PDB file of C-alpha atoms in Angstrom:
ATOM      1  CA  UNK A1319     -23.384  -7.882 -23.569  1.00  0.00           C
ATOM      2  CA  UNK A1320     -21.597 -10.867 -21.990  1.00  0.00           C
ATOM      3  CA  UNK A1321     -19.022  -8.552 -20.415  1.00  0.00           C
ATOM      4  CA  UNK A1322     -21.633  -6.122 -19.075  1.00  0.00           C
ATOM      5  CA  UNK A1323     -23.628  -9.033 -17.646  1.00  0.00           C
ATOM      6  CA  UNK A1324     -20.544 -10.363 -15.861  1.00  0.00           C
ATOM      7  CA  UNK A1325     -19.670  -6.864 -14.620  1.00  0.00           C
ATOM      8  CA  UNK A1326     -23.227  -6.497 -13.262  1.00  0.00           C
ATOM      9  CA  UNK A1327     -22.802  -9.643 -11.176  1.00  0.00           C
ATOM     10  CA  UNK A1328     -24.362 -12.279 -13.419  1.00  0.00           C
ATOM     11  CA  UNK A1329     -22.343 -15.469 -13.095  1.00  0.00           C
ATOM     12  CA  UNK A1330     -24.384 -18.051 -15.033  1.00  0.00           C
ATOM     13  CA  UNK A1331     -24.451 -18.303 -18.838  1.00  0.00           C
ATOM     14  CA  UNK A1332     -26.738 -20.755 -20.647  1.00  0.00           C
ATOM     15  CA  UNK A1333     -26.314 -21.740 -24.293  1.00  0.00           C
ATOM     16  CA  UNK A1334     -26.655 -24.759 -26.621  1.00  0.00           C
ATOM     17  CA  UNK A1335     -24.868 -26.303 -29.576  1.00  0.00           C
ATOM     18  CA  UNK A1336     -27.777 -25.319 -31.851  1.00  0.00           C
ATOM     19  CA  UNK A1337     -28.287 -21.700 -30.738  1.00  0.00           C
ATOM     20  CA  UNK A1338     -27.566 -19.322 -33.636  1.00  0.00           C
ATOM     21  CA  UNK A1339     -26.404 -22.343 -35.615  1.00  0.00           C
ATOM     22  CA  UNK A1340     -23.512 -22.985 -33.219  1.00  0.00           C
ATOM     23  CA  UNK A1341     -22.326 -19.381 -33.071  1.00  0.00           C
ATOM     24  CA  UNK A1342     -23.691 -18.843 -29.554  1.00  0.00           C
ATOM     25  CA  UNK A1343     -21.204 -21.256 -27.985  1.00  0.00           C
ATOM     26  CA  UNK A1344     -18.328 -19.839 -30.018  1.00  0.00           C
ATOM     27  CA  UNK A1345     -19.131 -16.235 -29.040  1.00  0.00           C
ATOM     28  CA  UNK A1346     -19.545 -17.108 -25.356  1.00  0.00           C
ATOM     29  CA  UNK A1347     -16.278 -19.056 -25.251  1.00  0.00           C
ATOM     30  CA  UNK A1348     -14.381 -16.217 -26.918  1.00  0.00           C
ATOM     31  CA  UNK A1349     -15.913 -13.624 -24.586  1.00  0.00           C
ATOM     32  CA  UNK A1350     -14.883 -15.590 -21.492  1.00  0.00           C
ATOM     33  CA  UNK A1351     -11.288 -15.666 -22.674  1.00  0.00           C
ATOM     34  CA  UNK A1352     -11.162 -12.159 -24.159  1.00  0.00           C
ATOM     35  CA  UNK A1353     -12.472 -10.479 -21.010  1.00  0.00           C
ATOM     36  CA  UNK A1354     -10.525 -12.764 -18.658  1.00  0.00           C
ATOM     37  CA  UNK A1355     -13.526 -13.998 -16.702  1.00  0.00           C
ATOM     38  CA  UNK A1356     -12.464 -15.852 -13.555  1.00  0.00           C
ATOM     39  CA  UNK A1357     -13.470 -19.380 -14.558  1.00  0.00           C
ATOM     40  CA  UNK A1358     -14.099 -20.520 -10.998  1.00  0.00           C
ATOM     41  CA  UNK A1359     -16.580 -17.671 -10.484  1.00  0.00           C
ATOM     42  CA  UNK A1360     -18.871 -18.393 -13.434  1.00  0.00           C
ATOM     43  CA  UNK A1361     -21.218 -21.237 -14.336  1.00  0.00           C
ATOM     44  CA  UNK A1362     -21.382 -22.254 -17.998  1.00  0.00           C
ATOM     45  CA  UNK A1363     -24.366 -24.362 -19.056  1.00  0.00           C
ATOM     46  CA  UNK A1364     -24.804 -25.796 -22.531  1.00  0.00           C
ATOM     47  CA  UNK A1365     -27.082 -28.330 -24.215  1.00  0.00           C
ATOM     48  CA  UNK A1366     -26.773 -31.092 -26.811  1.00  0.00           C
ATOM     49  CA  UNK A1367     -29.334 -32.882 -28.979  1.00  0.00           C
ATOM     50  CA  UNK A1368     -29.986 -30.897 -32.165  1.00  0.00           C
ATOM     51  CA  UNK A1369     -27.986 -31.412 -35.348  1.00  0.00           C
ATOM     52  CA  UNK A1370     -25.878 -28.494 -36.582  1.00  0.00           C
ATOM     53  CA  UNK A1371     -24.875 -28.333 -40.235  1.00  0.00           C
ATOM     54  CA  UNK A1372     -21.481 -26.937 -41.290  1.00  0.00           C
ATOM     55  CA  UNK A1373     -23.454 -25.018 -43.928  1.00  0.00           C
ATOM     56  CA  UNK A1374     -25.292 -22.035 -42.403  1.00  0.00           C
ATOM     57  CA  UNK A1375     -27.869 -22.279 -45.198  1.00  0.00           C
ATOM     58  CA  UNK A1376     -29.140 -25.460 -43.525  1.00  0.00           C
ATOM     59  CA  UNK A1377     -29.725 -23.880 -40.126  1.00  0.00           C
ATOM     60  CA  UNK A1378     -33.295 -25.212 -39.936  1.00  0.00           C
ATOM     61  CA  UNK A1379     -32.125 -28.806 -39.597  1.00  0.00           C
ATOM     62  CA  UNK A1380     -31.930 -28.230 -35.840  1.00  0.00           C
ATOM     63  CA  UNK A1381     -35.709 -28.735 -35.800  1.00  0.00           C
ATOM     64  CA  UNK A1382     -35.462 -32.166 -37.427  1.00  0.00           C
ATOM     65  CA  UNK A1383     -34.697 -35.447 -35.698  1.00  0.00           C
ATOM     66  CA  UNK A1384     -34.195 -39.181 -36.179  1.00  0.00           C
ATOM     67  CA  UNK A1385     -34.750 -40.662 -39.621  1.00  0.00           C
ATOM     68  CA  UNK A1386     -35.342 -37.259 -41.208  1.00  0.00           C
ATOM     69  CA  UNK A1387     -31.775 -36.249 -40.393  1.00  0.00           C
ATOM     70  CA  UNK A1388     -30.323 -39.614 -41.381  1.00  0.00           C
ATOM     71  CA  UNK A1389     -31.913 -39.311 -44.824  1.00  0.00           C
ATOM     72  CA  UNK A1390     -30.179 -35.950 -45.259  1.00  0.00           C
ATOM     73  CA  UNK A1391     -26.814 -37.519 -44.459  1.00  0.00           C
ATOM     74  CA  UNK A1392     -26.492 -36.359 -40.849  1.00  0.00           C
ATOM     75  CA  UNK A1393     -25.755 -39.817 -39.479  1.00  0.00           C
ATOM     76  CA  UNK A1394     -24.218 -39.767 -35.989  1.00  0.00           C
ATOM     77  CA  UNK A1395     -24.436 -35.968 -35.990  1.00  0.00           C
ATOM     78  CA  UNK A1396     -27.501 -35.441 -33.873  1.00  0.00           C
ATOM     79  CA  UNK A1397     -29.115 -36.592 -30.638  1.00  0.00           C
ATOM     80  CA  UNK A1398     -26.592 -37.070 -27.842  1.00  0.00           C
ATOM     81  CA  UNK A1399     -23.870 -38.323 -30.171  1.00  0.00           C
ATOM     82  CA  UNK A1400     -22.750 -34.738 -30.798  1.00  0.00           C
ATOM     83  CA  UNK A1401     -19.494 -33.359 -29.382  1.00  0.00           C
ATOM     84  CA  UNK A1402     -19.587 -31.775 -25.919  1.00  0.00           C
ATOM     85  CA  UNK A1403     -19.469 -28.191 -27.266  1.00  0.00           C
ATOM     86  CA  UNK A1404     -17.567 -25.631 -29.272  1.00  0.00           C
ATOM     87  CA  UNK A1405     -17.036 -23.400 -26.235  1.00  0.00           C
ATOM     88  CA  UNK A1406     -13.298 -24.152 -26.250  1.00  0.00           C
ATOM     89  CA  UNK A1407     -13.241 -24.322 -22.445  1.00  0.00           C
ATOM     90  CA  UNK A1408     -11.444 -26.898 -20.329  1.00  0.00           C
ATOM     91  CA  UNK A1409     -14.789 -28.041 -18.942  1.00  0.00           C
ATOM     92  CA  UNK A1410     -18.512 -27.228 -18.887  1.00  0.00           C
ATOM     93  CA  UNK A1411     -20.213 -26.795 -15.537  1.00  0.00           C
ATOM     94  CA  UNK A1412     -23.552 -28.296 -16.616  1.00  0.00           C
ATOM     95  CA  UNK A1413     -24.223 -30.329 -19.768  1.00  0.00           C
ATOM     96  CA  UNK A1414     -27.959 -30.646 -20.462  1.00  0.00           C
ATOM     97  CA  UNK A1415     -30.020 -32.949 -22.652  1.00  0.00           C
ATOM     98  CA  UNK A1416     -31.887 -30.451 -24.835  1.00  0.00           C
ATOM     99  CA  UNK A1417     -34.631 -32.937 -25.726  1.00  0.00           C
ATOM    100  CA  UNK A1418     -35.363 -36.626 -25.210  1.00  0.00           C
ATOM    101  CA  UNK A1419     -33.440 -38.787 -27.686  1.00  0.00           C
ATOM    102  CA  UNK A1420     -35.899 -41.442 -28.819  1.00  0.00           C
ATOM    103  CA  UNK A1421     -33.343 -42.971 -31.206  1.00  0.00           C
ATOM    104  CA  UNK A1422     -30.895 -43.916 -28.436  1.00  0.00           C
ATOM    105  CA  UNK A1423     -31.535 -46.322 -25.523  1.00  0.00           C
ATOM    106  CA  UNK A1424     -31.829 -44.459 -22.215  1.00  0.00           C
ATOM    107  CA  UNK A1425     -29.140 -46.626 -20.655  1.00  0.00           C
ATOM    108  CA  UNK A1426     -26.693 -45.734 -23.425  1.00  0.00           C
ATOM    109  CA  UNK A1427     -27.451 -42.029 -23.032  1.00  0.00           C
ATOM    110  CA  UNK A1428     -26.967 -42.125 -19.274  1.00  0.00           C
ATOM    111  CA  UNK A1429     -23.689 -44.023 -19.592  1.00  0.00           C
ATOM    112  CA  UNK A1430     -22.393 -41.491 -22.137  1.00  0.00           C
ATOM    113  CA  UNK A1431     -23.284 -38.588 -19.865  1.00  0.00           C
ATOM    114  CA  UNK A1432     -21.649 -40.346 -16.926  1.00  0.00           C
ATOM    115  CA  UNK A1433     -18.481 -40.928 -18.962  1.00  0.00           C
ATOM    116  CA  UNK A1434     -18.029 -37.240 -19.878  1.00  0.00           C
ATOM    117  CA  UNK A1435     -18.391 -36.334 -16.204  1.00  0.00           C
ATOM    118  CA  UNK A1436     -15.851 -38.951 -15.187  1.00  0.00           C
ATOM    119  CA  UNK A1437     -13.477 -37.662 -17.886  1.00  0.00           C
ATOM    120  CA  UNK A1438     -13.604 -34.173 -16.376  1.00  0.00           C
ATOM    121  CA  UNK A1439     -15.166 -32.560 -19.445  1.00  0.00           C
ATOM    122  CA  UNK A1440     -18.361 -31.770 -17.515  1.00  0.00           C
ATOM    123  CA  UNK A1441     -18.977 -31.152 -13.808  1.00  0.00           C
ATOM    124  CA  UNK A1442     -22.712 -31.919 -13.670  1.00  0.00           C
ATOM    125  CA  UNK A1443     -25.545 -32.895 -15.997  1.00  0.00           C
ATOM    126  CA  UNK A1444     -29.034 -31.460 -16.404  1.00  0.00           C
ATOM    127  CA  UNK A1445     -32.141 -31.794 -18.551  1.00  0.00           C
ATOM    128  CA  UNK A1446     -34.316 -29.504 -20.654  1.00  0.00           C
ATOM    129  CA  UNK A1447     -37.903 -30.276 -21.616  1.00  0.00           C
ATOM    130  CA  UNK A1448     -37.582 -34.042 -21.408  1.00  0.00           C
ATOM    131  CA  UNK A1449     -39.100 -36.889 -19.395  1.00  0.00           C
ATOM    132  CA  UNK A1450     -37.316 -36.648 -16.067  1.00  0.00           C
ATOM    133  CA  UNK A1451     -38.257 -39.819 -14.219  1.00  0.00           C
ATOM    134  CA  UNK A1452     -37.352 -42.237 -17.019  1.00  0.00           C
ATOM    135  CA  UNK A1453     -33.757 -41.034 -17.189  1.00  0.00           C
ATOM    136  CA  UNK A1454     -33.134 -40.080 -13.560  1.00  0.00           C
ATOM    137  CA  UNK A1455     -34.032 -43.593 -12.407  1.00  0.00           C
ATOM    138  CA  UNK A1456     -30.946 -44.876 -14.220  1.00  0.00           C
ATOM    139  CA  UNK A1457     -28.789 -42.727 -11.922  1.00  0.00           C
ATOM    140  CA  UNK A1458     -29.657 -45.106  -9.093  1.00  0.00           C
ATOM    141  CA  UNK A1459     -27.286 -47.654 -10.654  1.00  0.00           C
ATOM    142  CA  UNK A1460     -24.172 -45.649  -9.673  1.00  0.00           C
ATOM    143  CA  UNK A1461     -24.357 -43.298 -12.657  1.00  0.00           C
ATOM    144  CA  UNK A1462     -24.191 -39.496 -12.520  1.00  0.00           C
ATOM    145  CA  UNK A1463     -27.610 -38.033 -11.548  1.00  0.00           C
ATOM    146  CA  UNK A1464     -29.174 -34.896 -13.017  1.00  0.00           C
ATOM    147  CA  UNK A1465     -28.974 -31.770 -10.861  1.00  0.00           C
ATOM    148  CA  UNK A1466     -31.103 -29.308 -12.843  1.00  0.00           C
ATOM    149  CA  UNK A1467     -34.220 -29.091 -14.981  1.00  0.00           C
ATOM    150  CA  UNK A1468     -34.873 -26.421 -17.632  1.00  0.00           C
ATOM    151  CA  UNK A1469     -38.524 -26.361 -18.688  1.00  0.00           C
ATOM    152  CA  UNK A1470     -41.110 -24.123 -20.287  1.00  0.00           C
ATOM    153  CA  UNK A1471     -42.648 -22.014 -17.505  1.00  0.00           C
ATOM    154  CA  UNK A1472     -44.344 -18.626 -17.210  1.00  0.00           C
ATOM    155  CA  UNK A1473     -47.533 -16.989 -15.931  1.00  0.00           C
ATOM    156  CA  UNK A1474     -49.208 -18.180 -19.139  1.00  0.00           C
ATOM    157  CA  UNK A1475     -47.903 -21.741 -18.873  1.00  0.00           C
ATOM    158  CA  UNK A1476     -47.701 -23.187 -15.354  1.00  0.00           C
ATOM    159  CA  UNK A1477     -48.242 -26.880 -16.021  1.00  0.00           C
ATOM    160  CA  UNK A1478     -44.864 -27.675 -14.434  1.00  0.00           C
ATOM    161  CA  UNK A1479     -46.408 -26.892 -11.050  1.00  0.00           C
ATOM    162  CA  UNK A1480     -48.607 -30.005 -11.310  1.00  0.00           C
ATOM    163  CA  UNK A1481     -45.946 -32.711 -11.536  1.00  0.00           C
ATOM    164  CA  UNK A1482     -42.462 -31.303 -12.080  1.00  0.00           C
ATOM    165  CA  UNK A1483     -42.235 -29.074  -9.016  1.00  0.00           C
ATOM    166  CA  UNK A1484     -43.426 -31.808  -6.616  1.00  0.00           C
ATOM    167  CA  UNK A1485     -41.121 -34.306  -8.330  1.00  0.00           C
ATOM    168  CA  UNK A1486     -38.088 -32.076  -7.828  1.00  0.00           C
ATOM    169  CA  UNK A1487     -38.853 -31.928  -4.114  1.00  0.00           C
ATOM    170  CA  UNK A1488     -38.982 -35.679  -3.563  1.00  0.00           C
ATOM    171  CA  UNK A1489     -36.706 -37.176  -6.200  1.00  0.00           C
ATOM    172  CA  UNK A1490     -33.161 -36.230  -5.112  1.00  0.00           C
ATOM    173  CA  UNK A1491     -30.850 -39.198  -4.682  1.00  0.00           C
ATOM    174  CA  UNK A1492     -30.072 -38.737  -1.017  1.00  0.00           C
ATOM    175  CA  UNK A1493     -26.483 -39.976  -1.136  1.00  0.00           C
ATOM    176  CA  UNK A1494     -25.463 -37.775  -4.074  1.00  0.00           C
ATOM    177  CA  UNK A1495     -25.971 -34.005  -4.451  1.00  0.00           C
ATOM    178  CA  UNK A1496     -29.279 -33.774  -2.567  1.00  0.00           C
ATOM    179  CA  UNK A1497     -28.921 -30.002  -2.067  1.00  0.00           C
ATOM    180  CA  UNK A1498     -28.277 -29.319  -5.743  1.00  0.00           C
ATOM    181  CA  UNK A1499     -31.140 -31.368  -7.154  1.00  0.00           C
ATOM    182  CA  UNK A1500     -33.693 -28.606  -6.709  1.00  0.00           C
ATOM    183  CA  UNK A1501     -32.589 -26.342  -9.546  1.00  0.00           C
ATOM    184  CA  UNK A1502     -35.400 -25.417 -11.922  1.00  0.00           C
ATOM    185  CA  UNK A1503     -34.440 -23.012 -14.712  1.00  0.00           C
ATOM    186  CA  UNK A1504     -37.446 -21.831 -16.763  1.00  0.00           C
ATOM    187  CA  UNK A1505     -37.126 -20.908 -20.404  1.00  0.00           C
ATOM    188  CA  UNK A1506     -39.463 -18.350 -21.998  1.00  0.00           C
ATOM    189  CA  UNK A1507     -40.429 -16.937 -18.559  1.00  0.00           C
ATOM    190  CA  UNK A1508     -42.156 -13.981 -20.212  1.00  0.00           C
ATOM    191  CA  UNK A1509     -43.882 -16.142 -22.825  1.00  0.00           C
ATOM    192  CA  UNK A1510     -41.734 -14.812 -25.673  1.00  0.00           C
ATOM    193  CA  UNK A1511     -42.524 -11.255 -24.579  1.00  0.00           C
ATOM    194  CA  UNK A1512     -46.310 -11.572 -24.340  1.00  0.00           C
ATOM    195  CA  UNK A1513     -46.150 -10.697 -20.645  1.00  0.00           C
ATOM    196  CA  UNK A1514     -43.863  -7.731 -21.200  1.00  0.00           C
ATOM    197  CA  UNK A1515     -46.093  -5.286 -23.048  1.00  0.00           C
ATOM    198  CA  UNK A1516     -49.711  -4.421 -24.002  1.00  0.00           C
ATOM    199  CA  UNK A1517     -51.666  -6.782 -26.250  1.00  0.00           C
ATOM    200  CA  UNK A1518     -51.680  -4.235 -29.083  1.00  0.00           C
ATOM    201  CA  UNK A1519     -47.881  -4.538 -29.256  1.00  0.00           C
ATOM    202  CA  UNK A1520     -47.706  -8.341 -29.222  1.00  0.00           C
ATOM    203  CA  UNK A1521     -46.515  -8.696 -32.815  1.00  0.00           C
ATOM    204  CA  UNK A1522     -43.328  -6.802 -31.977  1.00  0.00           C
ATOM    205  CA  UNK A1523     -42.361  -8.875 -28.948  1.00  0.00           C
ATOM    206  CA  UNK A1524     -39.104 -10.715 -28.390  1.00  0.00           C
ATOM    207  CA  UNK A1525     -38.587 -13.483 -25.847  1.00  0.00           C
ATOM    208  CA  UNK A1526     -36.960 -11.764 -22.900  1.00  0.00           C
ATOM    209  CA  UNK A1527     -36.899 -11.169 -19.159  1.00  0.00           C
ATOM    210  CA  UNK A1528     -38.051 -13.381 -16.304  1.00  0.00           C
ATOM    211  CA  UNK A1529     -40.451 -13.668 -13.418  1.00  0.00           C
ATOM    212  CA  UNK A1530     -39.939 -15.010  -9.899  1.00  0.00           C
ATOM    213  CA  UNK A1531     -41.622 -18.040  -8.364  1.00  0.00           C
ATOM    214  CA  UNK A1532     -40.849 -20.367  -5.472  1.00  0.00           C
ATOM    215  CA  UNK A1533     -38.920 -23.343  -6.808  1.00  0.00           C
ATOM    216  CA  UNK A1534     -37.335 -21.339  -9.634  1.00  0.00           C
ATOM    217  CA  UNK A1535     -33.566 -21.140  -9.215  1.00  0.00           C
ATOM    218  CA  UNK A1536     -32.393 -19.154 -12.240  1.00  0.00           C
ATOM    219  CA  UNK A1537     -34.635 -17.825 -15.006  1.00  0.00           C
ATOM    220  CA  UNK A1538     -33.042 -17.884 -18.463  1.00  0.00           C
ATOM    221  CA  UNK A1539     -32.456 -14.286 -19.501  1.00  0.00           C
ATOM    222  CA  UNK A1540     -32.037 -12.917 -23.031  1.00  0.00           C
ATOM    223  CA  UNK A1541     -32.636  -9.222 -22.543  1.00  0.00           C
ATOM    224  CA  UNK A1542     -31.220  -5.710 -22.604  1.00  0.00           C
ATOM    225  CA  UNK A1543     -28.768  -5.473 -19.712  1.00  0.00           C
ATOM    226  CA  UNK A1544     -30.188  -2.140 -18.502  1.00  0.00           C
ATOM    227  CA  UNK A1545     -33.671  -3.663 -18.281  1.00  0.00           C
ATOM    228  CA  UNK A1546     -32.245  -6.629 -16.413  1.00  0.00           C
ATOM    229  CA  UNK A1547     -30.423  -4.634 -13.752  1.00  0.00           C
ATOM    230  CA  UNK A1548     -33.574  -2.563 -13.177  1.00  0.00           C
ATOM    231  CA  UNK A1549     -35.698  -5.727 -12.883  1.00  0.00           C
ATOM    232  CA  UNK A1550     -33.460  -7.109 -10.125  1.00  0.00           C
ATOM    233  CA  UNK A1551     -34.823  -4.439  -7.801  1.00  0.00           C
ATOM    234  CA  UNK A1552     -38.493  -5.321  -8.429  1.00  0.00           C
ATOM    235  CA  UNK A1553     -40.273  -7.099  -5.578  1.00  0.00           C
ATOM    236  CA  UNK A1554     -43.924  -8.160  -5.820  1.00  0.00           C
ATOM    237  CA  UNK A1555     -46.239  -8.212  -2.830  1.00  0.00           C
ATOM    238  CA  UNK A1556     -48.348 -11.231  -1.916  1.00  0.00           C
ATOM    239  CA  UNK A1557     -51.427  -9.407  -3.208  1.00  0.00           C
ATOM    240  CA  UNK A1558     -49.747  -8.697  -6.552  1.00  0.00           C
ATOM    241  CA  UNK A1559     -48.636 -12.317  -6.915  1.00  0.00           C
ATOM    242  CA  UNK A1560     -52.153 -13.552  -6.155  1.00  0.00           C
ATOM    243  CA  UNK A1561     -53.622 -11.181  -8.746  1.00  0.00           C
ATOM    244  CA  UNK A1562     -51.177 -12.323 -11.435  1.00  0.00           C
ATOM    245  CA  UNK A1563     -51.842 -16.005 -10.810  1.00  0.00           C
ATOM    246  CA  UNK A1564     -55.593 -16.140 -10.161  1.00  0.00           C
ATOM    247  CA  UNK A1565     -56.659 -16.011 -13.826  1.00  0.00           C
ATOM    248  CA  UNK A1566     -54.640 -19.050 -14.900  1.00  0.00           C
ATOM    249  CA  UNK A1567     -56.427 -21.944 -16.584  1.00  0.00           C
ATOM    250  CA  UNK A1568     -54.946 -25.378 -17.445  1.00  0.00           C
ATOM    251  CA  UNK A1569     -53.071 -25.569 -20.753  1.00  0.00           C
ATOM    252  CA  UNK A1570     -52.172 -28.452 -23.100  1.00  0.00           C
ATOM    253  CA  UNK A1571     -48.591 -29.665 -22.624  1.00  0.00           C
ATOM    254  CA  UNK A1572     -46.306 -27.556 -24.790  1.00  0.00           C
ATOM    255  CA  UNK A1573     -42.560 -27.161 -25.288  1.00  0.00           C
ATOM    256  CA  UNK A1574     -41.490 -30.748 -24.589  1.00  0.00           C
ATOM    257  CA  UNK A1575     -40.214 -33.588 -26.736  1.00  0.00           C
TER     258      UNK A1575
END
């Protein structure tokens, strides 16, 4: 699927150290080399935070954090102390904080992220479902700023429009990457498939696809490539967009650490 995506013109691939218990990064890295992707023409994004056990039977530890992991013997193997990735690439284009690391001082986290950028292992840094303002403020002290935000967002969950979207418009550090700091990449854009089929078929859904919204740079896709290429051609009218959005009601915050 990676090859067909690349052949169809997709140039951005998002993964994480914990996806499929680490196999996602390995498969993506191998595919890039096997199919001779032009490295300068693709964007590879990965994330760190979750612990990954060398034993596949312990895959569920990725949902644990802090003291719970320490008690199981995973000391210094979680949070942002993990290695950059298992992609086996010379560099990652964007390294993202998968969740907020409460066990590590923000200043220490920001310095570590800055160091991997300075070392050439990572080009830029981003965030996913974490508290933006607390960490981005540290970038004002000559550290590497974040250039992207990956949050939970769909027609069924639009809470990011209240604070995150306005924040992304006003928060860029003017002297460093102001044009890039507008990238919002939603995960679960079809609400794990709930928006993709009738209610009677909800139990059979899989998280897939994406929708379009002003302020959204690149939805995170995990879908059949034929469905994706067909969806590229879909354009909604203003009336259709209004109809889809008018029934929304406020929701409790969900999908963040």
